[in-house]
PDB file of C-alpha atoms in Angstrom:
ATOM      1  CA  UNK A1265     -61.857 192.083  23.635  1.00 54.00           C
ATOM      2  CA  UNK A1266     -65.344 192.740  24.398  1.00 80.00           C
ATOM      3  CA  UNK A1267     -66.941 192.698  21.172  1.00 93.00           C
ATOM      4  CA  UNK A1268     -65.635 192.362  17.495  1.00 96.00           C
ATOM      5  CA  UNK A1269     -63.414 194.379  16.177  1.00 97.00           C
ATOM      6  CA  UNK A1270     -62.606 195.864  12.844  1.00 98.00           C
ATOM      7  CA  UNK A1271     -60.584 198.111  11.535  1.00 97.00           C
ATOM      8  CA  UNK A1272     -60.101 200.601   9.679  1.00 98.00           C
ATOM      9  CA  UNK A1273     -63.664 201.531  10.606  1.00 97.00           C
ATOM     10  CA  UNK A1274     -63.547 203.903   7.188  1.00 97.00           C
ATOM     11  CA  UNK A1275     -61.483 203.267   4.028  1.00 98.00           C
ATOM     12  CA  UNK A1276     -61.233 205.616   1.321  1.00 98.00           C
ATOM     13  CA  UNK A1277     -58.603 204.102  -2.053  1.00 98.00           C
ATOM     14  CA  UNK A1278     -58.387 204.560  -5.514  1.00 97.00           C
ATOM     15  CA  UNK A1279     -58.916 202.282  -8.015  1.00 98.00           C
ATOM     16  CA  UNK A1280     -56.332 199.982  -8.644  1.00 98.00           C
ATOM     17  CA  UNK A1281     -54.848 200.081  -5.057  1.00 98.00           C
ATOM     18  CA  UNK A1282     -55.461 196.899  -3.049  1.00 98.00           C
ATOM     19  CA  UNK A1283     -56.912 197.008   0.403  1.00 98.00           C
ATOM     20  CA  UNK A1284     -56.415 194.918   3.670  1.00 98.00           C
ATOM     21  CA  UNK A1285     -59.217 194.702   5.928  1.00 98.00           C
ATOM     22  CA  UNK A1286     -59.033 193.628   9.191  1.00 98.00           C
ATOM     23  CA  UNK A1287     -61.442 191.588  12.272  1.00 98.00           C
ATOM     24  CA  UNK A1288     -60.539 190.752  15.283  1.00 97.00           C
ATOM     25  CA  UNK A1289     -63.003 188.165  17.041  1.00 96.00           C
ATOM     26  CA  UNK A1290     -64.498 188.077  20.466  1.00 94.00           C
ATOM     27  CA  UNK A1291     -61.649 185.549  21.867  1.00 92.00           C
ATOM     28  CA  UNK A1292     -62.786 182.121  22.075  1.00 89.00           C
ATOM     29  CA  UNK A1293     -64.976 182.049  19.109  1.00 91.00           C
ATOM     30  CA  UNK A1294     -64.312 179.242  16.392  1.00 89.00           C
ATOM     31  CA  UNK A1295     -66.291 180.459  13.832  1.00 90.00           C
ATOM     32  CA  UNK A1296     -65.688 183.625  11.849  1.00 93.00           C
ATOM     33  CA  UNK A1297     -67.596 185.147   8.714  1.00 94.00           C
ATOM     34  CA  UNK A1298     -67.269 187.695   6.207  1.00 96.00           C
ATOM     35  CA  UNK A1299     -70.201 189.534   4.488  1.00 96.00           C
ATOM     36  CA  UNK A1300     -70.686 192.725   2.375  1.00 97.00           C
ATOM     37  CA  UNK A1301     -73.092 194.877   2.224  1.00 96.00           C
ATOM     38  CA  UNK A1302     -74.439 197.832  -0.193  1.00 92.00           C
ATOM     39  CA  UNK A1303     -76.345 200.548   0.771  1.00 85.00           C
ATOM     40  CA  UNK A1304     -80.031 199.846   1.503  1.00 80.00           C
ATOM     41  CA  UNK A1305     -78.842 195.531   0.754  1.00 86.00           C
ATOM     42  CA  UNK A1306     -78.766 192.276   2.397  1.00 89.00           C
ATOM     43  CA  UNK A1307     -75.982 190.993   3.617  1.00 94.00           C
ATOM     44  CA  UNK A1308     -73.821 189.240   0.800  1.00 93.00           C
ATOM     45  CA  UNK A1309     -72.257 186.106   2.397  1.00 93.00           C
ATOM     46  CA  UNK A1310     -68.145 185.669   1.421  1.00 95.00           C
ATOM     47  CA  UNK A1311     -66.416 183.349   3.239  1.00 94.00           C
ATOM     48  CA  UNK A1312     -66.693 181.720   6.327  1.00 90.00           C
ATOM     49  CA  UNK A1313     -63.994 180.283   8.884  1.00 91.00           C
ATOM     50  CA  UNK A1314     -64.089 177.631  11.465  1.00 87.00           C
ATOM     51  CA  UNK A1315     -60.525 177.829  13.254  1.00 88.00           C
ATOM     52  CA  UNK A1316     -58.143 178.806  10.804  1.00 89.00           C
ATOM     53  CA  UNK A1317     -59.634 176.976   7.535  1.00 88.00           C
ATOM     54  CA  UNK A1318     -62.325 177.930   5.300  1.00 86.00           C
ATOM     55  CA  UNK A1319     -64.788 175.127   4.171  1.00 78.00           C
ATOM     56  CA  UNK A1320     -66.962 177.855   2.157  1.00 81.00           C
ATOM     57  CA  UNK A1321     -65.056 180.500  -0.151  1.00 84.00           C
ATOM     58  CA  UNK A1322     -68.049 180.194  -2.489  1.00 84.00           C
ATOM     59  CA  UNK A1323     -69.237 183.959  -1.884  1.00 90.00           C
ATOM     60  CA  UNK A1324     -65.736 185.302  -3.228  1.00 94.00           C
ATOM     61  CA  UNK A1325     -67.161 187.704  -6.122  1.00 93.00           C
ATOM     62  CA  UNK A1326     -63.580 187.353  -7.732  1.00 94.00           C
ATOM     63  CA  UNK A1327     -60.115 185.965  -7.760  1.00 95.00           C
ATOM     64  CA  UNK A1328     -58.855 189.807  -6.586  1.00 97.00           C
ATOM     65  CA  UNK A1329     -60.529 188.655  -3.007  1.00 97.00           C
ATOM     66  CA  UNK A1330     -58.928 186.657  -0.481  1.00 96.00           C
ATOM     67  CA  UNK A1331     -58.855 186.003   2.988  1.00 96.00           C
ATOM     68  CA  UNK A1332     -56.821 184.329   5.895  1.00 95.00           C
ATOM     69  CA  UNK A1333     -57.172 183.880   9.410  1.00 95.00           C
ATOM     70  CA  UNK A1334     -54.276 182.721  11.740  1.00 90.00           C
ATOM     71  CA  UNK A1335     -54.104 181.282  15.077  1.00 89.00           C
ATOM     72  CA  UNK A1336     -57.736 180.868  14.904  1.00 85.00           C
ATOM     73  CA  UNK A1337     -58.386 184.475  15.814  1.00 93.00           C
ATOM     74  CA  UNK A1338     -57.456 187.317  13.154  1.00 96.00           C
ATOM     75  CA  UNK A1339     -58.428 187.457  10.376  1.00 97.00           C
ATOM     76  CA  UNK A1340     -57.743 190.255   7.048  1.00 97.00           C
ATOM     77  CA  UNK A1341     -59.783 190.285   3.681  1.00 98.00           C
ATOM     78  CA  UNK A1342     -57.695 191.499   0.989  1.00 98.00           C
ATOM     79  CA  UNK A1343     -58.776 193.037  -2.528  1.00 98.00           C
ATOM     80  CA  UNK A1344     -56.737 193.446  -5.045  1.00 98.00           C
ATOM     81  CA  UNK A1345     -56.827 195.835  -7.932  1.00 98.00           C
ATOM     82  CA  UNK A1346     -60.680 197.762  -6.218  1.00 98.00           C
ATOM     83  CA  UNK A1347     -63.093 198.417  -8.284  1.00 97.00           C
ATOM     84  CA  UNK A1348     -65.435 201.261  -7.970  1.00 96.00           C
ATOM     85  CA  UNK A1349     -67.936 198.128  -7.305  1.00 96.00           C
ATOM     86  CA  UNK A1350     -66.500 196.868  -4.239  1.00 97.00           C
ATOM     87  CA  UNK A1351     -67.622 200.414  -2.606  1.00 97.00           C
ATOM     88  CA  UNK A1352     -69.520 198.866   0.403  1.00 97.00           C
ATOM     89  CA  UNK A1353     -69.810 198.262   4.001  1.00 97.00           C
ATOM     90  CA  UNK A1354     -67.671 195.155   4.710  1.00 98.00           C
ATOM     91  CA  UNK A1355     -68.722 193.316   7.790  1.00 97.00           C
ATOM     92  CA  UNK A1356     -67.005 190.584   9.859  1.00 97.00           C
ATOM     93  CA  UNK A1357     -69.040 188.790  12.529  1.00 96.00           C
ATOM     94  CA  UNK A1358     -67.568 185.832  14.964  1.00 94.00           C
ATOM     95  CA  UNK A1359     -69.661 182.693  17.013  1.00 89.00           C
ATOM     96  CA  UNK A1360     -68.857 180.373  19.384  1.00 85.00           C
ATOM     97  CA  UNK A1361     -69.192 177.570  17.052  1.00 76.00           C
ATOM     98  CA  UNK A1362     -70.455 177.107  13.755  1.00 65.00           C
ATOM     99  CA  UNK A1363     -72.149 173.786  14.210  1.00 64.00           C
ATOM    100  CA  UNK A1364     -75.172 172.834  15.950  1.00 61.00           C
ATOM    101  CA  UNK A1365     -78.630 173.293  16.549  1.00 58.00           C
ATOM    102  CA  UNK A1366     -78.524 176.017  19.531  1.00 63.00           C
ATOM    103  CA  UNK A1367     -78.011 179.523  20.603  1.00 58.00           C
ATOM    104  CA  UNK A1368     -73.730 178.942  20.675  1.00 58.00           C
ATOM    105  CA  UNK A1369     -73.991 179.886  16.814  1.00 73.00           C
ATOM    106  CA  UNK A1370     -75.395 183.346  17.761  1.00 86.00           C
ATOM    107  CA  UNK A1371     -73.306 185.327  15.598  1.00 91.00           C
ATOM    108  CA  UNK A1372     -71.908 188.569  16.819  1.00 94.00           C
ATOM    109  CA  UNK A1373     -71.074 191.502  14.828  1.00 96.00           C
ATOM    110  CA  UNK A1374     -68.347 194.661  13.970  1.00 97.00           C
ATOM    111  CA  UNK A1375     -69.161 197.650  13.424  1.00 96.00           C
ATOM    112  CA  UNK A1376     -68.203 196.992   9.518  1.00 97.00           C
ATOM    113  CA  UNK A1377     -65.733 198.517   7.308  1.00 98.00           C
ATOM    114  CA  UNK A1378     -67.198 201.340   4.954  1.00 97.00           C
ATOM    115  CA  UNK A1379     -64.713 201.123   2.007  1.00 98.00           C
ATOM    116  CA  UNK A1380     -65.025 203.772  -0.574  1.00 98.00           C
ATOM    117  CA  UNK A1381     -63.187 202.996  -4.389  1.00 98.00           C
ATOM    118  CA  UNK A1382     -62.734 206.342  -5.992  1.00 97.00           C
TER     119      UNK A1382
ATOM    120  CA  UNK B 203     -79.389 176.633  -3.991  1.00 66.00           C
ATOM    121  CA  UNK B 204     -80.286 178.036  -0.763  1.00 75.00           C
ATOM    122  CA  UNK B 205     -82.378 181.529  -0.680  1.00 86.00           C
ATOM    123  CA  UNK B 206     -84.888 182.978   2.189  1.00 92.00           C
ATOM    124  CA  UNK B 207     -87.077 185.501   0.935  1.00 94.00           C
ATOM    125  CA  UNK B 208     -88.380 188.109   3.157  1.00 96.00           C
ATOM    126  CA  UNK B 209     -91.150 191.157   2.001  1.00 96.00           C
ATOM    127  CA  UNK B 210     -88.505 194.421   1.689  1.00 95.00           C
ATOM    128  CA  UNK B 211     -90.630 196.424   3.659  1.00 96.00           C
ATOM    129  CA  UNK B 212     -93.368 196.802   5.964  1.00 97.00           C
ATOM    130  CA  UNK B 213     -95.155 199.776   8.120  1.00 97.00           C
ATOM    131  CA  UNK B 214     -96.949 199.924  10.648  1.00 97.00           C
ATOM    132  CA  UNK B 215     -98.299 202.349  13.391  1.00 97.00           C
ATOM    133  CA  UNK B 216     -96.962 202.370  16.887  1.00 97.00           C
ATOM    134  CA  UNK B 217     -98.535 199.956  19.546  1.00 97.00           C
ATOM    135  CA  UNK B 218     -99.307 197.848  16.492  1.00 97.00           C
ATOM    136  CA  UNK B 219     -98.441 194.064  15.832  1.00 97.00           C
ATOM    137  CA  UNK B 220     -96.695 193.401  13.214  1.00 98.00           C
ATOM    138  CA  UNK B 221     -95.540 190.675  11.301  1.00 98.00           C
ATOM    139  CA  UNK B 222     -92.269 189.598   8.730  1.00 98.00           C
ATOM    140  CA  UNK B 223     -92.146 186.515   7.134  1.00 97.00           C
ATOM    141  CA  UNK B 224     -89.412 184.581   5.868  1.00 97.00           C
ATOM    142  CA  UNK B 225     -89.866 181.255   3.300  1.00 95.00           C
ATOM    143  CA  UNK B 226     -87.017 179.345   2.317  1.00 90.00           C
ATOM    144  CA  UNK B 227     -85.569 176.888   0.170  1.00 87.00           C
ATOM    145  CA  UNK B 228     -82.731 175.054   1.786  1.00 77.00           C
ATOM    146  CA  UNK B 229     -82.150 171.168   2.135  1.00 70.00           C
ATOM    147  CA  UNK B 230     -80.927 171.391   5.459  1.00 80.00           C
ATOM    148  CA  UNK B 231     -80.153 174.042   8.523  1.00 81.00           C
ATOM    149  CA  UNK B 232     -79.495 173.809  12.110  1.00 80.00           C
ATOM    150  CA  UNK B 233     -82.330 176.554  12.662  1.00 86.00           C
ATOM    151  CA  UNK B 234     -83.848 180.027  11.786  1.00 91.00           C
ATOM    152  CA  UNK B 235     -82.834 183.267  13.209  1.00 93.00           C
ATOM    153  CA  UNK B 236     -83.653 186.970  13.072  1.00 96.00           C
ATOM    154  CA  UNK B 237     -81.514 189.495  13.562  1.00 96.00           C
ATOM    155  CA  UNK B 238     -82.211 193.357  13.278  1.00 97.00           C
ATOM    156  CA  UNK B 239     -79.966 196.473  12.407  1.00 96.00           C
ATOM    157  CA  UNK B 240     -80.320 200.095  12.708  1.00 96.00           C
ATOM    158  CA  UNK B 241     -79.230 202.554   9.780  1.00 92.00           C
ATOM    159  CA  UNK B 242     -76.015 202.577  10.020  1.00 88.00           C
ATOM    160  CA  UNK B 243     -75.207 199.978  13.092  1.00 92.00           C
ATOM    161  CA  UNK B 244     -74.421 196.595  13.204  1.00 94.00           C
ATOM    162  CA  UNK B 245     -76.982 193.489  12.633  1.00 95.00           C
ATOM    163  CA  UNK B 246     -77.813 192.506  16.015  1.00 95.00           C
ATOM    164  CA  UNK B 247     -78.785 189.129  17.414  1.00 93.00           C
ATOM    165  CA  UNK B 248     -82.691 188.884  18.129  1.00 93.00           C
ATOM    166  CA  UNK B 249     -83.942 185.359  18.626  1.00 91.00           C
ATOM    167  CA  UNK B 250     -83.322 181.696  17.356  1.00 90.00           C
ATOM    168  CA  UNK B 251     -85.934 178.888  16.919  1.00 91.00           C
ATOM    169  CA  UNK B 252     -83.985 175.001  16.432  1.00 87.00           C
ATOM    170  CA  UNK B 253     -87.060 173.662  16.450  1.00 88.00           C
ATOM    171  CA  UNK B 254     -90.848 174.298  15.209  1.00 93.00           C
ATOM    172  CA  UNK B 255     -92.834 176.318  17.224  1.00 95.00           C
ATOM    173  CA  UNK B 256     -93.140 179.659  18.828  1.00 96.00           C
ATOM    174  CA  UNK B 257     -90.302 181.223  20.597  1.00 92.00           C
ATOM    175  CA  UNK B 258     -90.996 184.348  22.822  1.00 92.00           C
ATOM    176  CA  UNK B 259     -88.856 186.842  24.310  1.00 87.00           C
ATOM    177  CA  UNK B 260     -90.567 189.951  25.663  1.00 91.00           C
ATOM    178  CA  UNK B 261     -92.229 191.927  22.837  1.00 95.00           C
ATOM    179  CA  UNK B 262     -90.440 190.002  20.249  1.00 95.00           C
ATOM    180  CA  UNK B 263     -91.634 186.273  18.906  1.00 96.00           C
ATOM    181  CA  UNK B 264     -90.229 184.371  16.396  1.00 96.00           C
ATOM    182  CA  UNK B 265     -92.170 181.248  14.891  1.00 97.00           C
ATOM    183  CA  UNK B 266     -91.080 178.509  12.531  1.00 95.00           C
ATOM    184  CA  UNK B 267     -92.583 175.117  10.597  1.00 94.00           C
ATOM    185  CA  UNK B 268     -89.828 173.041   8.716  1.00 90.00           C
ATOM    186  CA  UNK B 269     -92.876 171.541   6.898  1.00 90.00           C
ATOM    187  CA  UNK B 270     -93.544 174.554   5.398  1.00 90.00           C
ATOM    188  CA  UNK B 271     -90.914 176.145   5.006  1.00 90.00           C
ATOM    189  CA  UNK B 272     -91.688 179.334   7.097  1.00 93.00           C
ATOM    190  CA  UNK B 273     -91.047 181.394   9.646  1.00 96.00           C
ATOM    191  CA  UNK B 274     -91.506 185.089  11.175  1.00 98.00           C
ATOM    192  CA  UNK B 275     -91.190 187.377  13.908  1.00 98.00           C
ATOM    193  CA  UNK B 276     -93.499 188.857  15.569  1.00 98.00           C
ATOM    194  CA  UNK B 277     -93.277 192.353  16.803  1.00 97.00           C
ATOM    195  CA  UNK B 278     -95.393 193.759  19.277  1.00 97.00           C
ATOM    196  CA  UNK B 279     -96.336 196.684  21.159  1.00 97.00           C
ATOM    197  CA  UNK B 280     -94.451 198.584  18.794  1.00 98.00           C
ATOM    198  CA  UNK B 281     -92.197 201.505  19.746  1.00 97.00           C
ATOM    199  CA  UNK B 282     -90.442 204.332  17.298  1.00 97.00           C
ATOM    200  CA  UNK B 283     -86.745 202.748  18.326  1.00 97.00           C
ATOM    201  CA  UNK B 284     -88.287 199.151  16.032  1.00 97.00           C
ATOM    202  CA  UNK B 285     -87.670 201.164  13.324  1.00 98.00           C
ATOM    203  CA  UNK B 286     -84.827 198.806  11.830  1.00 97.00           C
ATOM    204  CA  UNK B 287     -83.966 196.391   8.982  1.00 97.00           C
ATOM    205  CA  UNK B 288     -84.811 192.760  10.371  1.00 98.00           C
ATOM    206  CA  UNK B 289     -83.100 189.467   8.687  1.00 97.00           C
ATOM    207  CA  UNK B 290     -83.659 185.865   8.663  1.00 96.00           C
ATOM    208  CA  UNK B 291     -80.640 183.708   9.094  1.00 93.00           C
ATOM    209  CA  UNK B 292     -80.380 179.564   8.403  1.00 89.00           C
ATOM    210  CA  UNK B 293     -77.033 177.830   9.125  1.00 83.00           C
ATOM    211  CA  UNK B 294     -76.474 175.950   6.568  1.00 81.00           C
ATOM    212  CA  UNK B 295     -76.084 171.675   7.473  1.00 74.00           C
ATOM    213  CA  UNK B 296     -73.583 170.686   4.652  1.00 69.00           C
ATOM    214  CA  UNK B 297     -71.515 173.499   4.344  1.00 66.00           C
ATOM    215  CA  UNK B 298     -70.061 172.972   7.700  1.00 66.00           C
ATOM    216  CA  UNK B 299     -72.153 175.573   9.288  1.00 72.00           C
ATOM    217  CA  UNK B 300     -72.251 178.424   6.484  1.00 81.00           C
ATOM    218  CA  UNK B 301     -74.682 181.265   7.711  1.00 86.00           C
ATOM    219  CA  UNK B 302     -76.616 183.306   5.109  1.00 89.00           C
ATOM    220  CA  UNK B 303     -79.179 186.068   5.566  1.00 93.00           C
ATOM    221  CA  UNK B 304     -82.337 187.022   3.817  1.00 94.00           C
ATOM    222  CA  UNK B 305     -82.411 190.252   2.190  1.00 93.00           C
ATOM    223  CA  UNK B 306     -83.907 191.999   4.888  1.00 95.00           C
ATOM    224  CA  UNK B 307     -87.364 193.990   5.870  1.00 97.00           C
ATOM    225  CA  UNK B 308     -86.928 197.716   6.419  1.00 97.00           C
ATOM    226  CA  UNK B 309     -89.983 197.872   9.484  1.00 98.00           C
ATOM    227  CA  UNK B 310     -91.121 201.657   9.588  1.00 97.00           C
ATOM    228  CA  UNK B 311     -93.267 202.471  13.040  1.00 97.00           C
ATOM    229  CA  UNK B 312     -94.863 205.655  12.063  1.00 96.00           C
ATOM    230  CA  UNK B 313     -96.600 207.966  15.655  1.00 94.00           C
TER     231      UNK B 313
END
């Protein structure tokens, strides 16, 4: 596609329900990243992707997140159990690479994911 | 750890220069860039500096000195549409290319 991708582009649950968020990359891009973001807040890094592994799951705020991707293009977020806490806009962003020292690693964004936990 | 710190907000009057820093602690990073997002749109892509110096591109300039830990981006000529949040991203070296964002500067432009 043309840009990145993500859906749904609203997500309203209830506690206790798990969620599957989605991000489809601009094709051809390696590198793939996950970050939250509260209202009026930086962006909270979670995990990052180059092809389909994950060197850095650091910015997992618990065990009831994961994510995959798979044939180095989509990739879902899952949470598990919400939380009234993980009300936020979820944002996925993809780059050419995620090594080295030039403008490939510009990182391109989706429109985000506003989940709301109720 | 690795934290950039950026003010959280700034105003300024349009036509104005303005300026946001960004100061870091990080042991290593392929380079610095800025990014800016409007309320309720997506960060967008604004400039990139791998080495120290001054980049420039049109009314926007971004600066940065490994030595001392510093950058910023220069805004000027300001119009109403700068009104945005504006971030300062490193890529991290040893965590195979990890990218993480300062907490951002909400730039008002007031008439």
């Amino acid at each position: 596609g043309a840009g990145v991708s993500q859906s749904p582009s609203n997500k309203v649950t209830e506690k206790g329900k798990d969620v599957e968020l989605r991000c489809d990359p601009i094709s051809g891009h390696t590198a793939l990243y996950w970050y939250r973001q509260s209202l009026g807040q930086g962006l909270e890094f979670l995990i990052y992707f180059q092809g389909n592994s994950a060197p850095d799951k650091s910015g997992l705020p618990s065990d009831r997140f994961s994510a995959e991707r798979t044939g180095g293009s989509v990739s879902t977020l899952t949470i598990q159990r919400t939380q009234q806490e993980d009300s936020a806009v979820y944002l996925c962003a993809s780059s050419l690479t995620g090594t080295g020292g030039n403008t490939l690693t510009e990182a391109f964004f989706g429109q985000g994911t506003r989940l709301t936990v109720v | 750890g690795q934290s950039l710190e950026q003010p959280s907000e700034v105003t300024a009057v349009e036509g104005a220069i303005v300026q946001i820093n960004c100061t870091y602690q990080t042991s290593g990073f392929y380079g610095l860039s800025w990014y800016q997002q409007h309320d309720g749109g997506a960060p967008t892509f604004l400039s990139y500096n791998a080495l120290d110096g001054l980049e420039e591109t049109g009314r926007f300039s971004s600066f940065l000195s490994r030595s001392d830990s510093y950058g910023y981006l220069l805004l000027q000529e300001l119009q109403m549409k700068d009104s945005a949040s504006y971030f300062c991203a490193v890529r991290i070296y040893n965590q195979g290319g990890k990218l993480i964002f300062g907490q951002g500067t909400e730039l008002s432009v007031k008439p």
